[in-house]
CSV table of C-alpha atoms in Angstrom, one decimal:
chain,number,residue,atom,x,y,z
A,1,UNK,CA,0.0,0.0,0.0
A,2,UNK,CA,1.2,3.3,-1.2
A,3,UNK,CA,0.3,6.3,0.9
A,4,UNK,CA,0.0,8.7,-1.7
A,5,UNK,CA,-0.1,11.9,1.0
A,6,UNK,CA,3.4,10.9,2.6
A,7,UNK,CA,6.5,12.5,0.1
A,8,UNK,CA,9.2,10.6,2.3
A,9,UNK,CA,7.3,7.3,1.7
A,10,UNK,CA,8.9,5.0,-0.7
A,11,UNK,CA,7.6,4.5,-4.2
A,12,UNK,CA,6.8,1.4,-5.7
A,13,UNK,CA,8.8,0.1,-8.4
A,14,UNK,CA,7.3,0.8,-12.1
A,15,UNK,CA,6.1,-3.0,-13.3
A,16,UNK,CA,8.1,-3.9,-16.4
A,17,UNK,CA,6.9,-6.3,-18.4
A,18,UNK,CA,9.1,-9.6,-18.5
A,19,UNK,CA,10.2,-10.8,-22.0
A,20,UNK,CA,10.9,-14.4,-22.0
A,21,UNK,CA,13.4,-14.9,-25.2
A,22,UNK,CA,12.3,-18.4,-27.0
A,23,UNK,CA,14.6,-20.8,-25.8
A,24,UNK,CA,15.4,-24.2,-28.3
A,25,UNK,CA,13.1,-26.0,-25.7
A,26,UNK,CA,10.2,-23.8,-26.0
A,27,UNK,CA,10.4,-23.3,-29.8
A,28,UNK,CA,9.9,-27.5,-30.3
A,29,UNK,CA,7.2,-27.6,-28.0
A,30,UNK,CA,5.6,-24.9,-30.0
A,31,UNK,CA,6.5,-26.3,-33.0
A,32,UNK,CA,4.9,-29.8,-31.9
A,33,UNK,CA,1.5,-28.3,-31.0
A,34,UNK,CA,0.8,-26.7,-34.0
A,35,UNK,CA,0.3,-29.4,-36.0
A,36,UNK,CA,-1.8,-31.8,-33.7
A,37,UNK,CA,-5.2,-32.4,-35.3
A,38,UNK,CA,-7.8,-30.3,-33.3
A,39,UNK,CA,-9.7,-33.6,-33.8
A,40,UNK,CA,-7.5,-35.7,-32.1
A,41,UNK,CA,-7.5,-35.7,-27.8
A,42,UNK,CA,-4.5,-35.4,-26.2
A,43,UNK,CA,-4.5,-39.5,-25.1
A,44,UNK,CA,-4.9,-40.7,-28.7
A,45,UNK,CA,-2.0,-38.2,-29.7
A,46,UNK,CA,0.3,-39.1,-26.9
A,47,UNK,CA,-0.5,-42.7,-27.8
A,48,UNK,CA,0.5,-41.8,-31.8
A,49,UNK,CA,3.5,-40.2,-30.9
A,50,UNK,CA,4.7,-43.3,-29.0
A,51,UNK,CA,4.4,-41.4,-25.6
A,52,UNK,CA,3.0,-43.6,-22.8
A,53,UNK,CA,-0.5,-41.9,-20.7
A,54,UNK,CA,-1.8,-42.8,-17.6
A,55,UNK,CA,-4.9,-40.2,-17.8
A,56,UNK,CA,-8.3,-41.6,-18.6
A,57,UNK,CA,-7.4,-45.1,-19.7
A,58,UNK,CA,-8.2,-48.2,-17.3
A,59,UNK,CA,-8.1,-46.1,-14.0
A,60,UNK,CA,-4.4,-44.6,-15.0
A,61,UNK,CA,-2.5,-47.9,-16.8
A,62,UNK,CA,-0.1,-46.6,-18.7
A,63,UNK,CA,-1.3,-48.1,-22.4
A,64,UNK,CA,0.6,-47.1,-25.9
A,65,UNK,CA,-1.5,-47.3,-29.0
A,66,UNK,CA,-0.4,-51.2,-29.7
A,67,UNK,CA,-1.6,-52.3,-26.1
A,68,UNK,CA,-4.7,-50.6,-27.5
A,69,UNK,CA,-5.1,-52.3,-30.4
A,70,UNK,CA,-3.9,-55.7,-29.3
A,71,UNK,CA,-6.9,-55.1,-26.1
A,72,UNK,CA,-9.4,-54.2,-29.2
A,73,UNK,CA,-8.5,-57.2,-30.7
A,74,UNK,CA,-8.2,-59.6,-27.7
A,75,UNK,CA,-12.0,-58.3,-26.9
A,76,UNK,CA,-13.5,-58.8,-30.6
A,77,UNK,CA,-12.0,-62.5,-30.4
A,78,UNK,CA,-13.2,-63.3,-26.7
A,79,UNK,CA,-17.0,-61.5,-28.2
A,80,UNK,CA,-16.8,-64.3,-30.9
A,81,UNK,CA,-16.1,-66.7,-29.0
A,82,UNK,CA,-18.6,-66.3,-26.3
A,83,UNK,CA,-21.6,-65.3,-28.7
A,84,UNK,CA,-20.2,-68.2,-31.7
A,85,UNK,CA,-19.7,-71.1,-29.0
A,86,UNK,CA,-23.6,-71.5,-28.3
A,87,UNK,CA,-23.7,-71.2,-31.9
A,88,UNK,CA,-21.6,-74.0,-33.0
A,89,UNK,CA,-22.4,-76.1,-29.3
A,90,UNK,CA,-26.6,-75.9,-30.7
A,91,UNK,CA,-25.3,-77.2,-34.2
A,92,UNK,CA,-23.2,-79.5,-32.7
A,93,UNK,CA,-26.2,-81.3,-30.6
A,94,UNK,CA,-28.6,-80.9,-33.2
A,95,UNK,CA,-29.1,-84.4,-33.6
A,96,UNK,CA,-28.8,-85.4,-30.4
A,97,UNK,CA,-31.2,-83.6,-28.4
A,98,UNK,CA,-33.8,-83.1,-31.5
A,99,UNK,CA,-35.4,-86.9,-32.5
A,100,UNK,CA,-37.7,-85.2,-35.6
A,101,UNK,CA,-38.2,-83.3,-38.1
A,102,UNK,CA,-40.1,-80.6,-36.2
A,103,UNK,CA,-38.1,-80.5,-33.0
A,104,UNK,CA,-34.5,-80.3,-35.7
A,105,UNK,CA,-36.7,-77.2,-36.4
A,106,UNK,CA,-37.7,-75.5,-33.9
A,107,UNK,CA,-33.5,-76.1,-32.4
A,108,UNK,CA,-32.2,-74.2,-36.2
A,109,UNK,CA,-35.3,-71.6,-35.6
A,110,UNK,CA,-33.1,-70.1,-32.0
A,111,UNK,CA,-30.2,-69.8,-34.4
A,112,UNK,CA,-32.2,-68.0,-36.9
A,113,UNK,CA,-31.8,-64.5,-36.0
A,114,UNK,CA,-28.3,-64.5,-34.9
A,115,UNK,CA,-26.1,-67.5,-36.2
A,116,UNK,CA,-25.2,-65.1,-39.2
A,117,UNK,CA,-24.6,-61.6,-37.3
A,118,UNK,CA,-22.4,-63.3,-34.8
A,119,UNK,CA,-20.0,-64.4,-37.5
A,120,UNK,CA,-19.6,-60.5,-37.7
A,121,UNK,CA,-17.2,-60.5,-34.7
A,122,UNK,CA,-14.8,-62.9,-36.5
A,123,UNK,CA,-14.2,-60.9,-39.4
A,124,UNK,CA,-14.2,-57.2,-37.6
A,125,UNK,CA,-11.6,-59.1,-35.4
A,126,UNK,CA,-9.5,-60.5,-38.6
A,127,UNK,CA,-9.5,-57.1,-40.1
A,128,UNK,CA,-8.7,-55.5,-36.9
A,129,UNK,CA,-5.7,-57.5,-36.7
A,130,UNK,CA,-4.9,-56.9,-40.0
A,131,UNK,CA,-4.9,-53.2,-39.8
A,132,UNK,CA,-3.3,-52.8,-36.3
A,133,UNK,CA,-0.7,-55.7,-36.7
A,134,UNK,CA,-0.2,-56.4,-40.6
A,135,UNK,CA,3.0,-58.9,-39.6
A,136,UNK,CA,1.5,-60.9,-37.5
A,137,UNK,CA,-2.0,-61.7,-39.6
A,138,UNK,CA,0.7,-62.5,-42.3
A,139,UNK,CA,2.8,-64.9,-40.5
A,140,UNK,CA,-0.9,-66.3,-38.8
A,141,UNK,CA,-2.5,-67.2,-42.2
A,142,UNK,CA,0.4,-68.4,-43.5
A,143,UNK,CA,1.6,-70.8,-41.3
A,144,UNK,CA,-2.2,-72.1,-40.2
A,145,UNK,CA,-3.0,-72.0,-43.7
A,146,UNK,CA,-4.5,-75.5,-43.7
A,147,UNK,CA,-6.6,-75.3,-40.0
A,148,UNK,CA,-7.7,-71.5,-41.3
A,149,UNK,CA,-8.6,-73.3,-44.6
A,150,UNK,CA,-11.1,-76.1,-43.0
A,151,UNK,CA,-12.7,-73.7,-40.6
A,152,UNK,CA,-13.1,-70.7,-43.8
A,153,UNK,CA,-14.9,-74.5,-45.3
A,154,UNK,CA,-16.8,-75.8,-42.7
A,155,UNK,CA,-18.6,-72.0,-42.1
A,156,UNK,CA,-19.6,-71.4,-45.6
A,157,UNK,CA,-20.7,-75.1,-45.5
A,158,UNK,CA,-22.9,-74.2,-42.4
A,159,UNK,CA,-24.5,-71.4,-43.9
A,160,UNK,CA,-25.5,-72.7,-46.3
A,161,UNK,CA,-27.3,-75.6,-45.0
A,162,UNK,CA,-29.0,-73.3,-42.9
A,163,UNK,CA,-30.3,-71.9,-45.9
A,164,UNK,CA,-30.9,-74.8,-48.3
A,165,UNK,CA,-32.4,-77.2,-45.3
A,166,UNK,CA,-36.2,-75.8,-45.9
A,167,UNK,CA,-36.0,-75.8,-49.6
A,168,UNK,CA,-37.0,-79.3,-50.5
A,169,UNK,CA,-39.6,-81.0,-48.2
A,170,UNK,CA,-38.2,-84.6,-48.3
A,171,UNK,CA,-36.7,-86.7,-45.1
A,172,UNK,CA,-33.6,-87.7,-46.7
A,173,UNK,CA,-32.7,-84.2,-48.2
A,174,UNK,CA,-33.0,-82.4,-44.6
A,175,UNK,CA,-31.5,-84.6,-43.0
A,176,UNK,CA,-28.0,-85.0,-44.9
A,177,UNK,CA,-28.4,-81.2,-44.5
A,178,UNK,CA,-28.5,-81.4,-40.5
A,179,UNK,CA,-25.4,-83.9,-40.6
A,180,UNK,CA,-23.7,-81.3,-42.3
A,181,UNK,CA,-24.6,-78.5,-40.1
A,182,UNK,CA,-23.2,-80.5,-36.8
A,183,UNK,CA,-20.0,-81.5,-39.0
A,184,UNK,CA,-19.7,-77.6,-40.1
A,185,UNK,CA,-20.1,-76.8,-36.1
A,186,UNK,CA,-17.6,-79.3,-34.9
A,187,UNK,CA,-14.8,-78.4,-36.8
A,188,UNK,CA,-14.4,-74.9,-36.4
A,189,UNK,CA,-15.1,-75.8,-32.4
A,190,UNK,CA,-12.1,-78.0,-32.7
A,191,UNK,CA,-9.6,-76.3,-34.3
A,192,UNK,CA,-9.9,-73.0,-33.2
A,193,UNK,CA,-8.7,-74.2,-29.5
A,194,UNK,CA,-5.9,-75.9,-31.7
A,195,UNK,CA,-4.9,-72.3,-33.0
A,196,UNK,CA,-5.2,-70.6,-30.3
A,197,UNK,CA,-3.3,-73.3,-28.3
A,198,UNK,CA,-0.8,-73.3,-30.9
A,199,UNK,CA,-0.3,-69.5,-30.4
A,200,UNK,CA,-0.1,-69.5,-26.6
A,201,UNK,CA,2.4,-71.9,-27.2
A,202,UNK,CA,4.9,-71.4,-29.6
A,203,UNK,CA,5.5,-72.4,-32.6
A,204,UNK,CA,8.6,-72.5,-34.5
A,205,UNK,CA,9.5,-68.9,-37.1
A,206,UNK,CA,12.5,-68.1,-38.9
A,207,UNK,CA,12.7,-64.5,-40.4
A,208,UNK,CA,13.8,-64.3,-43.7
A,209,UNK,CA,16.5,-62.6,-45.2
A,210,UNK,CA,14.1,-59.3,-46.7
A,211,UNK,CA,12.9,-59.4,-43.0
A,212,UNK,CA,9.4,-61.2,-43.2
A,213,UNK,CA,8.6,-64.0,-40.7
A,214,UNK,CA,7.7,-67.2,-41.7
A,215,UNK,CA,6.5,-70.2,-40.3
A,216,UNK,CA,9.2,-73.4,-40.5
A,217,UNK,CA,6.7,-76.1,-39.1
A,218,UNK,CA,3.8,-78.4,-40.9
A,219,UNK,CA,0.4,-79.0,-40.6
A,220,UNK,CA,1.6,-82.1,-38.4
A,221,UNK,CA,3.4,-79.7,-35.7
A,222,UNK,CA,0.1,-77.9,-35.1
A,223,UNK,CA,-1.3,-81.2,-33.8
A,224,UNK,CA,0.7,-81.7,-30.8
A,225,UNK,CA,-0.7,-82.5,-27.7
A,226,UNK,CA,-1.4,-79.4,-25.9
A,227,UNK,CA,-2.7,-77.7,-28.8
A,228,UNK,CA,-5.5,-81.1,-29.1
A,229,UNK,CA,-6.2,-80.7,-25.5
A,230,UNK,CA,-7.0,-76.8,-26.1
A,231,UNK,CA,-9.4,-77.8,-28.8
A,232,UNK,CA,-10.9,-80.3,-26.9
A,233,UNK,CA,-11.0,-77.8,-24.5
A,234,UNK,CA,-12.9,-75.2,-26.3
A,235,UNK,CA,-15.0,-78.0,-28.1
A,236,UNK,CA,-16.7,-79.1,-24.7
A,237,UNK,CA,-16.6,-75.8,-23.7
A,238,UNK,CA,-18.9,-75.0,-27.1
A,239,UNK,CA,-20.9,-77.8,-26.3
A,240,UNK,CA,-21.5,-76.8,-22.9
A,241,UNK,CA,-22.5,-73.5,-24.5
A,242,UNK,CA,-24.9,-74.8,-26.4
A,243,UNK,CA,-26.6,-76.9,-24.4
A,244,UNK,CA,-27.3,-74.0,-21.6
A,245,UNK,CA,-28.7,-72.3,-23.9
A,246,UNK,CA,-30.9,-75.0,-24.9
């Protein structure tokens, strides 16, 4: 306080602005923020720029952006799997709980509305992984080509004798049709606890001289026994499924 009536009383120094001279420091920092997207929040930037966060993610994990993708991924194959494995465990005990013709129906009319959209999980989850992590789908379809191969088979198999079971009216037609739909359901049940087995594993890669990975092993190596007790595994498992929901 200045007591403006006093002449002896000291005088407050005039304020004088402070000039801060850019310093190599500030300037990048500047530099840096200019050309984030206003788009993007500051999590998803850090994450791009390969800078670890601990705000607003998980209750503060720290999570870069392939941790995030390979969570995404992890929870669009555990979604197929939970909302698929009453699929394939109902077509599995098709002919085992259902004795006719009209109880074979009314088992294939639960699947009706939502055998087909649940198949949508597997192929957001394949292109997921194909966009986050193009390596790894590579050296996946390559080396399981042949398990990848029967399961691609035994779905389009499926669907279509959900569809082509009503078309024709006679005994013998529908029911080569429902043997083919609890095939179709078993082997996809089967081997995708052998591929998953398989990758929680191990399984032997050699990387190439132009830097790709490859898989060394055959079809043969795939069928060892933990991988056939994981697909035993996830084919009771299915079956169980099924049968709940039954």
């Amino acid at each position: 306080f200045h007591d403006r009536s006093d002449p002896l009383a000291p005088r407050p120094a005039p304020w004088v602005p402070r000039v801060q001279w850019p310093t190599q420091r500030s300037t990048r920092l500047h530099q840096s923020r200019t050309w984030r997207p206003r788009w993007c929040c500051s999590w998803v930037w850090r994450c791009q720029r390969g800078r670890p966060t601990n705000d607003g993610v998980l209750g503060g994990v720290k999570m870069s952006f392939n941790s995030l993708w390979f969570t995404l991924i992890v929870v669009l194959w555990v979604g197929y799997f939970i909302l698929e494995g009453f699929d394939f465990g109902v077509g599995i005990l098709l002919n085992v709980v259902a004795k006719n013709q009209a109880e074979r129906r009314a088992v294939l009319t639960t699947l009706g509305p939502v055998w087909d959209g649940n198949e949508v999980w597997l192929l957001v989850a394949g292109g997921a992984t194909f966009a986050a992590f193009p390596n790894w789908y590579a050296t996946l379809f390559s080396g399981f080509y042949l398990p990848l191969f029967l399961i691609l088979i035994s779905l389009i198999v499926r669907g279509v004798a959900f569809e082509y079971r009503s078309k024709y009216g006679k005994t013998d037609w529908r029911n080569r049709w429902d043997v083919a739909i609890s095939v179709s359901s078993f082997i996809p049940a089967l081997l995708w606890g052998v591929a998953f087995a398989n990758i929680i594993k191990g399984v032997p890669l050699e990387k190439g001289s132009d830097g790709t990975i490859e898989y060394t092993g055959g079809f043969f190596n795939l069928l060892n026994p933990y991988a056939l007790l994981g697909g035993v595994t996830t084919l009771l498992l299915m079956i169980a499924h099924g049968g709940f929901f039954l």
